[in-house]
mmCIF file of C-alpha atoms in Angstrom:
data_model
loop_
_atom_site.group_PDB
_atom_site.id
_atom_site.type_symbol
_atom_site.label_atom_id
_atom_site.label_comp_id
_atom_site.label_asym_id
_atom_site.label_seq_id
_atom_site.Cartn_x
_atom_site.Cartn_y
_atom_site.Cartn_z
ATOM 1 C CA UNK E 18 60.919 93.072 68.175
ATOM 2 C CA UNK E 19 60.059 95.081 71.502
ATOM 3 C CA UNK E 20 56.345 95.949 70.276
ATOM 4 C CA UNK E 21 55.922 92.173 69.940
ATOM 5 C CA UNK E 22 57.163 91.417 73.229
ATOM 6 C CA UNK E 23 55.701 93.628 74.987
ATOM 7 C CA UNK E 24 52.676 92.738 72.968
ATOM 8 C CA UNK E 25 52.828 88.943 74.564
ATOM 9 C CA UNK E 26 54.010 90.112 78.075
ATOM 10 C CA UNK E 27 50.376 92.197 77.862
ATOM 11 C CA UNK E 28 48.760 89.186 76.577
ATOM 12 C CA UNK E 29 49.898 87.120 79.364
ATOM 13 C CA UNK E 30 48.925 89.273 81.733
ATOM 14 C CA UNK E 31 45.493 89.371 80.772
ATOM 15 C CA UNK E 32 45.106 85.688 80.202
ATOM 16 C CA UNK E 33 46.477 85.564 83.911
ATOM 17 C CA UNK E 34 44.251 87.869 85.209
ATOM 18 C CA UNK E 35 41.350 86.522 83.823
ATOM 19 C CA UNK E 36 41.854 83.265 84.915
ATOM 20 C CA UNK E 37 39.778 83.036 87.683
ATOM 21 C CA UNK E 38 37.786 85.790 86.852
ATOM 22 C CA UNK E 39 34.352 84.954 88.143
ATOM 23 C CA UNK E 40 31.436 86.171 85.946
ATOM 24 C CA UNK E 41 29.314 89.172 87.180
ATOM 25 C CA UNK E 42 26.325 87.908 87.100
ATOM 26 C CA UNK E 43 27.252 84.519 89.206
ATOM 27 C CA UNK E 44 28.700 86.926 91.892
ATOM 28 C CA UNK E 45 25.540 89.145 91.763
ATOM 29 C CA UNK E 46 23.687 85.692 92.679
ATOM 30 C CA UNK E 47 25.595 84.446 95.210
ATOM 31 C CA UNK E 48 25.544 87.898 97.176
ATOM 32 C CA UNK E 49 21.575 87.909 96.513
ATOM 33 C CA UNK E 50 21.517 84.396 98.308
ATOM 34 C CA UNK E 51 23.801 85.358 100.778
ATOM 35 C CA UNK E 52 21.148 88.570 101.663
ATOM 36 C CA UNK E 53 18.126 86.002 101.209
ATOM 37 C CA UNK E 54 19.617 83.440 103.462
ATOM 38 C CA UNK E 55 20.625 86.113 106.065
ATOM 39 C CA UNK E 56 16.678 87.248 106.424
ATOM 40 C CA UNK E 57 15.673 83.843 106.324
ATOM 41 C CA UNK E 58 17.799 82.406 109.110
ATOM 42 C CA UNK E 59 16.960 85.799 111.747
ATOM 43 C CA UNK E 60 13.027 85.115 110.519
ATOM 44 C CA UNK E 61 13.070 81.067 111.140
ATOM 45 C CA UNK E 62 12.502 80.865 107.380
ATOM 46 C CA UNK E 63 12.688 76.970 107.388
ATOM 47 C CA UNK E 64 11.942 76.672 103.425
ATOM 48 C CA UNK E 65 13.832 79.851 102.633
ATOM 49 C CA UNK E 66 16.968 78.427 104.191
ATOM 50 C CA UNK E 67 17.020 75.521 102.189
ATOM 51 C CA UNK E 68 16.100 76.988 98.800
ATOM 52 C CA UNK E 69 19.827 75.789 97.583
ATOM 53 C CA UNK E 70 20.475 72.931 98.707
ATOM 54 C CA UNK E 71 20.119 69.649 96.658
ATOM 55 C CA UNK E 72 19.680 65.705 97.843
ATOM 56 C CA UNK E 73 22.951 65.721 96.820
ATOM 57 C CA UNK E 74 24.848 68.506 99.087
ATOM 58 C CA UNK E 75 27.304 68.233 101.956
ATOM 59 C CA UNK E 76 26.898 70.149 105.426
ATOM 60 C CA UNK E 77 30.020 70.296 107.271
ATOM 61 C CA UNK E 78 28.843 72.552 110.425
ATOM 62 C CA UNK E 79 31.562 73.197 113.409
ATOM 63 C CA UNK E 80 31.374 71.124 116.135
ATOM 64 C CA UNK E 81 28.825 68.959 114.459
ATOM 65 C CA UNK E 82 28.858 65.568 112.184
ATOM 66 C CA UNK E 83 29.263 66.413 108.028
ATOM 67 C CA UNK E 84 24.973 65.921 106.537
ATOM 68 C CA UNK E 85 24.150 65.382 103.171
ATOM 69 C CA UNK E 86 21.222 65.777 101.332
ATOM 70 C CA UNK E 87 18.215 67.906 102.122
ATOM 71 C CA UNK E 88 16.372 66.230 104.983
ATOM 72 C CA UNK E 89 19.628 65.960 107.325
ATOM 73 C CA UNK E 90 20.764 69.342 106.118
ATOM 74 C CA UNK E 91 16.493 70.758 107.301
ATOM 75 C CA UNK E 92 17.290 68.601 110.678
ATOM 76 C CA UNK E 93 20.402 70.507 111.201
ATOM 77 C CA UNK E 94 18.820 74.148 110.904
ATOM 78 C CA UNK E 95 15.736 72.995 112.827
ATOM 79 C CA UNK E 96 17.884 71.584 116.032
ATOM 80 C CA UNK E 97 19.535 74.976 115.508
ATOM 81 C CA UNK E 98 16.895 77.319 115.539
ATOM 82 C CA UNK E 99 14.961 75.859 117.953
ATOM 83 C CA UNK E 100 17.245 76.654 120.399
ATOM 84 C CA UNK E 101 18.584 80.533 119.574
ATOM 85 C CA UNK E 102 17.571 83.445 118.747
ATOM 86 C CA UNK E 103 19.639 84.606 115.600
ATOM 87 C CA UNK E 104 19.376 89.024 116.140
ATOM 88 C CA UNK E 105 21.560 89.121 113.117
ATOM 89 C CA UNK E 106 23.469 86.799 110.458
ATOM 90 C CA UNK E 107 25.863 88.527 107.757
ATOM 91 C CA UNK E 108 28.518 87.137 104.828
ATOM 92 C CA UNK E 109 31.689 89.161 103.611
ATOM 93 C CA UNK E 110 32.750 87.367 100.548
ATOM 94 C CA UNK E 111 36.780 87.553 100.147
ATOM 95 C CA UNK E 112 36.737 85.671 96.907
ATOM 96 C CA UNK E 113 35.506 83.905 94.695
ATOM 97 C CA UNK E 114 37.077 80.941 92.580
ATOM 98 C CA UNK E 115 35.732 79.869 89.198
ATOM 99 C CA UNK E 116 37.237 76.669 88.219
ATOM 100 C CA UNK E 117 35.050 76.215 85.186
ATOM 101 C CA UNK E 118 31.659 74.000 86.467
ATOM 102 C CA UNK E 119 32.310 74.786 90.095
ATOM 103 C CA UNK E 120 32.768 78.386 92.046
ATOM 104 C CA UNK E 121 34.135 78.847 95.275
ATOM 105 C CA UNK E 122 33.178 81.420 97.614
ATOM 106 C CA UNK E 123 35.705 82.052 100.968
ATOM 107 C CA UNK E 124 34.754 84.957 103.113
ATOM 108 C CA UNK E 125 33.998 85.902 106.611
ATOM 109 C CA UNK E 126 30.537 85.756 108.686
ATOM 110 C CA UNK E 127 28.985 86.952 111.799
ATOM 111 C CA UNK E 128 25.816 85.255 113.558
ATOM 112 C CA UNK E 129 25.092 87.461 116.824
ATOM 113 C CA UNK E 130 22.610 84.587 118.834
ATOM 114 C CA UNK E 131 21.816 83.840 122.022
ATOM 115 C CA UNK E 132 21.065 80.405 123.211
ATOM 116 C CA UNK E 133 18.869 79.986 125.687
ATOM 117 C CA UNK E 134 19.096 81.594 129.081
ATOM 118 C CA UNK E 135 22.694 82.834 127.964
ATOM 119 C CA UNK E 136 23.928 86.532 127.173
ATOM 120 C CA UNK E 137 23.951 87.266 123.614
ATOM 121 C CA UNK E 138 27.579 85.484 121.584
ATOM 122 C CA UNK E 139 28.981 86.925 118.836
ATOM 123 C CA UNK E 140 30.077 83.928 116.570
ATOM 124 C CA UNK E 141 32.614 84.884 113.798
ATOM 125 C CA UNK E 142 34.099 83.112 111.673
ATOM 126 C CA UNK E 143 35.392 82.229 108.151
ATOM 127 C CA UNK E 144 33.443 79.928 106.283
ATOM 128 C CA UNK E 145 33.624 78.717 102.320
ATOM 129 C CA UNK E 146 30.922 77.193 100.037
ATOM 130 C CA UNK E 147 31.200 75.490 97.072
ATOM 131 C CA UNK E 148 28.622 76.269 94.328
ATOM 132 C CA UNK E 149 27.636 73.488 91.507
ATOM 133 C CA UNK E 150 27.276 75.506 88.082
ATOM 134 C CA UNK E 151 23.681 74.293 86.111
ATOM 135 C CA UNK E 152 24.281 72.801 83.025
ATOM 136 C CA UNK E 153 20.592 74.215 81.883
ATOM 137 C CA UNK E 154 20.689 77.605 83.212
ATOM 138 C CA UNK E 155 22.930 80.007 85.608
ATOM 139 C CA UNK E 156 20.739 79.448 88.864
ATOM 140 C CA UNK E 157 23.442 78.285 91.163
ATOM 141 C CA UNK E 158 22.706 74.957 93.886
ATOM 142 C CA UNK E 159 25.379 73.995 96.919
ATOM 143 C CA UNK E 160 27.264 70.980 96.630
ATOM 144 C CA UNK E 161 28.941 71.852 99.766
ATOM 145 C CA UNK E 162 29.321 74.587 102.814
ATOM 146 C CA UNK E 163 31.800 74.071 105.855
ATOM 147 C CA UNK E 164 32.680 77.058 108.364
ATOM 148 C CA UNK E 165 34.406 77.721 111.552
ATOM 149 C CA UNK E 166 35.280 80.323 114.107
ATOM 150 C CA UNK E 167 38.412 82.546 114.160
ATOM 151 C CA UNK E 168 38.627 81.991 117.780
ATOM 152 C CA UNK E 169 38.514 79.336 120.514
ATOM 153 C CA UNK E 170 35.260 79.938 121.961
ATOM 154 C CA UNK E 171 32.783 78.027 124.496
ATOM 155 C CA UNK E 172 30.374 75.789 122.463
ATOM 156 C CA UNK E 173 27.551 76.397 125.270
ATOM 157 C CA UNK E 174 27.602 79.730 123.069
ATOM 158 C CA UNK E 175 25.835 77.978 120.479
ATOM 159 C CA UNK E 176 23.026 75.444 119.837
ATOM 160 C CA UNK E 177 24.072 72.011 121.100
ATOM 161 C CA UNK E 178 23.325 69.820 118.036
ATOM 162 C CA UNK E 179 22.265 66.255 118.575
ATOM 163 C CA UNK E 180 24.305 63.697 115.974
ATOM 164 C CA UNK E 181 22.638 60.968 117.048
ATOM 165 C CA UNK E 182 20.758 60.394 113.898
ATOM 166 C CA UNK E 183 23.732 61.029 111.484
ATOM 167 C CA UNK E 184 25.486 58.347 110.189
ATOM 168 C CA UNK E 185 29.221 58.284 110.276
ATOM 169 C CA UNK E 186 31.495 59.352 106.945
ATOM 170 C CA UNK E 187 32.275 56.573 104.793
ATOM 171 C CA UNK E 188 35.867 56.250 102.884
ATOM 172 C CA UNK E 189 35.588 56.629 99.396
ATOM 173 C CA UNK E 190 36.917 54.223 97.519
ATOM 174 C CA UNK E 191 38.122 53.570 94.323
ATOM 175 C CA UNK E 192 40.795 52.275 92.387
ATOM 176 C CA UNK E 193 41.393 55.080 89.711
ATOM 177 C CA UNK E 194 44.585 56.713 89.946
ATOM 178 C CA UNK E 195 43.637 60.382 91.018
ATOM 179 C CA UNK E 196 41.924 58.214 94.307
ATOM 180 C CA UNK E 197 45.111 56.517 94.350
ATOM 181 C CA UNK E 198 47.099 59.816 93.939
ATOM 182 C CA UNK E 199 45.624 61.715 97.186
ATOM 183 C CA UNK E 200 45.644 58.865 99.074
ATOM 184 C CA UNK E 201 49.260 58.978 98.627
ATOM 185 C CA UNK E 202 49.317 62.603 99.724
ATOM 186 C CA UNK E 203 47.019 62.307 102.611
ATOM 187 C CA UNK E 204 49.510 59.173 103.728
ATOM 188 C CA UNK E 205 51.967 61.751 103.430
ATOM 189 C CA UNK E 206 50.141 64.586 105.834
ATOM 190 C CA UNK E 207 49.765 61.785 108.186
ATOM 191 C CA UNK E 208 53.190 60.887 108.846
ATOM 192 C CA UNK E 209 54.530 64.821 108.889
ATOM 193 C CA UNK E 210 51.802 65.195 111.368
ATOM 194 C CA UNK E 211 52.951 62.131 113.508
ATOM 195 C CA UNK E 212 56.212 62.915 113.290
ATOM 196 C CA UNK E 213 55.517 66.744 114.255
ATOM 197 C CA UNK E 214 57.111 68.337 111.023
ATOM 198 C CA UNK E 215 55.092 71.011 110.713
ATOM 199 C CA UNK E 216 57.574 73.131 107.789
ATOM 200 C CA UNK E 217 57.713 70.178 105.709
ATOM 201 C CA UNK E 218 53.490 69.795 106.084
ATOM 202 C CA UNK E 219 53.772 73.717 104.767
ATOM 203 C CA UNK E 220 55.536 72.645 101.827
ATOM 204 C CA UNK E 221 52.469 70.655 100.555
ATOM 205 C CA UNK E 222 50.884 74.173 100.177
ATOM 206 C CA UNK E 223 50.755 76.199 96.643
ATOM 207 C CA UNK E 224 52.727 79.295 97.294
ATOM 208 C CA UNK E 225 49.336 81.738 97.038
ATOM 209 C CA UNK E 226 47.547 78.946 98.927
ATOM 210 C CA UNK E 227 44.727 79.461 101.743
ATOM 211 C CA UNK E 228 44.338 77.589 104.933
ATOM 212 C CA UNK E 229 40.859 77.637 107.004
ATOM 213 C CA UNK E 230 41.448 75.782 110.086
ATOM 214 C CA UNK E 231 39.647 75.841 113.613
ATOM 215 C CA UNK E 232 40.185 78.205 115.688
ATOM 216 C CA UNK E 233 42.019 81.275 113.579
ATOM 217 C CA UNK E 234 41.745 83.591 111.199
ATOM 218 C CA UNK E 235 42.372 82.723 107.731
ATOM 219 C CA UNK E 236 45.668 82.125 107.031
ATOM 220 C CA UNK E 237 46.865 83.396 103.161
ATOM 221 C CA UNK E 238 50.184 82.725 101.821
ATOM 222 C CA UNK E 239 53.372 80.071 102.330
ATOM 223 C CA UNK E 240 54.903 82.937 104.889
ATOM 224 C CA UNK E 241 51.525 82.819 107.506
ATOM 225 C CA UNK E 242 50.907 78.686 106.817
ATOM 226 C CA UNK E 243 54.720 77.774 107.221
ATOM 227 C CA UNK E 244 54.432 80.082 110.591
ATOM 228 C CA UNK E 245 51.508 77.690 111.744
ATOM 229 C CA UNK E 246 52.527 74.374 111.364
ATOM 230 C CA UNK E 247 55.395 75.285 112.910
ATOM 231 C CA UNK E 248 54.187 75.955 115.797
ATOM 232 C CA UNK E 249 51.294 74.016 115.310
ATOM 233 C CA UNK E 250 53.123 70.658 114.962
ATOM 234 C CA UNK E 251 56.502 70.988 117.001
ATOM 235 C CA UNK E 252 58.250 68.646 118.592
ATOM 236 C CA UNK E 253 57.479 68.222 122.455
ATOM 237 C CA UNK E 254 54.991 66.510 124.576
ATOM 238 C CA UNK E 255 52.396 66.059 122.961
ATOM 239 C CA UNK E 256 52.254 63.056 120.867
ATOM 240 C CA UNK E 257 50.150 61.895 118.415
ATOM 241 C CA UNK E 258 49.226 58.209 119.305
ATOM 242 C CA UNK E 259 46.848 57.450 116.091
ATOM 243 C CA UNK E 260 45.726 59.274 113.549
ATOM 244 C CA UNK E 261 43.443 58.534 110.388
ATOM 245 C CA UNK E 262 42.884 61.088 106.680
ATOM 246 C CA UNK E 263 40.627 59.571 104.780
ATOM 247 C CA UNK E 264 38.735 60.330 101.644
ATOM 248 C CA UNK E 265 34.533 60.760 101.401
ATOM 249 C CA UNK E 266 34.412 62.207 98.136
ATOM 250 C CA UNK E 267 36.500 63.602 95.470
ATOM 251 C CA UNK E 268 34.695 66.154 92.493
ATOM 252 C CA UNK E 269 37.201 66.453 89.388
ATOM 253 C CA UNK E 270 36.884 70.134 88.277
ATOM 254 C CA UNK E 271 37.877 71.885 85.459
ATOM 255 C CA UNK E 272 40.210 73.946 86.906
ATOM 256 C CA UNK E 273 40.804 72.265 90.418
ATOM 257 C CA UNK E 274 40.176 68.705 91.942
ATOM 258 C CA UNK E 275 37.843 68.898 95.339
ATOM 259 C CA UNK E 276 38.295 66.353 97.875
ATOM 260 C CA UNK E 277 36.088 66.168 100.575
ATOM 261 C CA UNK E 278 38.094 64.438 104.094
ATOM 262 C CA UNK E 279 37.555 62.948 107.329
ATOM 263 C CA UNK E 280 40.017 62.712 109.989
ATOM 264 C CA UNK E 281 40.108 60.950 113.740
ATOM 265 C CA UNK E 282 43.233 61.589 115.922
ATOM 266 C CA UNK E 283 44.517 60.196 119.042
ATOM 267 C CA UNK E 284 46.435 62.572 121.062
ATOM 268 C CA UNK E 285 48.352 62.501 124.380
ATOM 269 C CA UNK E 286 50.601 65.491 126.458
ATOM 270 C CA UNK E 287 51.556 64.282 129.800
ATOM 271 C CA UNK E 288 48.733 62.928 131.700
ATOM 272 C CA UNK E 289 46.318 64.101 129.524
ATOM 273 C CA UNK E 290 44.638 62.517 126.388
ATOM 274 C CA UNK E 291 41.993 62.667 123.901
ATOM 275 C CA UNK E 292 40.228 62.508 120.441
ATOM 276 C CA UNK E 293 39.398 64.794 118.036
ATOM 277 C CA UNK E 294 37.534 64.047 114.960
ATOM 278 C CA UNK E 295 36.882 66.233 112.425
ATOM 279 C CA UNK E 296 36.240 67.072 108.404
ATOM 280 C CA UNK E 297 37.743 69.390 105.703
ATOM 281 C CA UNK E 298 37.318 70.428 101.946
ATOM 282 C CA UNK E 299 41.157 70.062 100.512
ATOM 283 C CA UNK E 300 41.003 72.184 96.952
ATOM 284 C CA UNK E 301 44.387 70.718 94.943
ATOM 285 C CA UNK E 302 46.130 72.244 91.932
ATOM 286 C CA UNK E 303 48.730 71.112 89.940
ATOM 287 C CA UNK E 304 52.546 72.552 90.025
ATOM 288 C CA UNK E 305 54.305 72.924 87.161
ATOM 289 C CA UNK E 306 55.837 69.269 87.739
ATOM 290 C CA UNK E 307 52.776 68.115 88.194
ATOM 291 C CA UNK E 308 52.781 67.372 91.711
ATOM 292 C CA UNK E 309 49.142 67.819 93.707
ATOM 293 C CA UNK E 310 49.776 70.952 95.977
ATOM 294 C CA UNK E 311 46.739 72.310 98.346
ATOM 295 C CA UNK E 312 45.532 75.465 96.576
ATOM 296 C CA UNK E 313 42.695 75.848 99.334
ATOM 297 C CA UNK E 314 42.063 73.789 102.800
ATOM 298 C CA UNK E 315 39.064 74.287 104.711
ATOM 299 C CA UNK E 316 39.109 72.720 108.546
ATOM 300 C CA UNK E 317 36.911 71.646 111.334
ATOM 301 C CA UNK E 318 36.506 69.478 114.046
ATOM 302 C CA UNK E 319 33.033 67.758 114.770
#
């Protein structure tokens, strides 16, 4: 009777450990990209850049509106590098997520630029892209990238990108019930944020759950999230006035459901006021209940 439990508590922990194993060879690719695209971007490779990218992917840059498809994606990195000088671009990959016909990669980067007339700017940052598996072969395309820097910085550090041209994020809609479903949650995330209850937003995180947001380091675990909506979202004197989560697009993986967000907020603290828009790419799992929990959030305003 103990050989055959032991037997299953091995078996389990193999079948747990393998569960997000990601294969060898799609890792291999994604850090051959990640060299290719560093070369191209320092040697204004305009073709080389875009090599991955479909009609069909979403750019979410950092202080910039969310592109999709090709030719908005080209307009971005040509606004871009016709105003700095990239010395040197480089990815650290800290995972990498299989959920079946979709991988995610979440890592760190560092572009050392200078724009114009300026001293040279480090920007660093964390960043995540999710890769669309081919049904045909292994080659790898984008179906979406988003990044952001681990630090407040000033944007004249970087190339001022003109939006003028981009049309704004339209809600997704749809009747189904998973559409209904994070609706429902994303109602939820408004009020906690309106109300400033920043533990009780935590709680809508998977206990081994990453959060990307503007402006910090990546944040791992229930212990480091539940320590920054705290403080994040307290009570005081700054009140949020309006605030909008909506929906653009929702992917239904194997392993994971993707939901690609917009948001617009209102905000006032004393005599001063504003608006902040911004964009995100909310990864949800299921809990044993069956609940929708975040797994992974990626943040970042426009």
């Amino acid at each position: 009777m103990t050989k055959l439990i032991l037997a299953f508590l091995f078996l389990a922990i193999g079948v747990f450990g393998q569960e997000n194993k990601t294969d060898l060879g799609i890792r291999k690719q994604i850090e051959e990209y990640n060299t290719s695209f560093a070369t191209a971007f320092t040697e204004e490779n305009k073709n080389a850049l875009l090599k991955a990218y479909t009609e069909q992917s979403i750019l979410m840059p950092e202080h910039s509106r969310q592109r999709t498809g090709k030719k908005e994606i080209e307009a971005f990195y040509e606004q871009w590098l016709s105003q700095a000088e990239i010395a040197s671009y480089e990815k650290m990959i800290l995972e990498l997520q299989d959920f079946g016909n979709y991988v995610l990669e979440i890592g760190n980067f560092t572009e050392n630029l200078i724009v114009k007339t300026l001293e040279p700017f480090s920007y660093s940052g964390k960043y995540a892209v999710l890769w669309k598996k081919s049904s045909k072969n292994k080659l790898l395309t984008i179906a979406a990238e988003i990044w952001g820097s681990t630090s407040y910085f000033d944007d004249k550090n970087i190339p001022e990108i003109d939006d003028a041209g981009i049309s704004p994020t339209k809600e997704y809609i749809s009747s189904d019930k998973l559409t209904l479903e994070l609706k429902k949650r994303n109602n939820t995330i408004k009020k906690l944020v309106q109300n400033r209850q920043g533990a009780e937003h935590a709680k809508l995180f998977m206990p081994d759950a990453m959060y990307l947001t503007y402006y910090t380091p990546i944040l791992s675990g229930k212990k480091e999230i539940t320590a920054y909506f705290t403080e994040h979202e307290k009570p005081g004197s700054l009140v949020i006035e309006k605030i909008s989560i909506q929906t653009s697009g929702i992917i239904n993986a194997n392993k994971a459901i993707i939901e690609f967000g917009f948001y617009n907020v209102d905000w006032r603290d004393g005599d001063s006021n504003g608006n902040v828009k911004g964009k995100s790419i909310n990864v949800w799992k299921r809990d044993k209940t069956g609940k929708l929990m975040l797994f992974r959030q990626i943040v970042n305003h426009d």
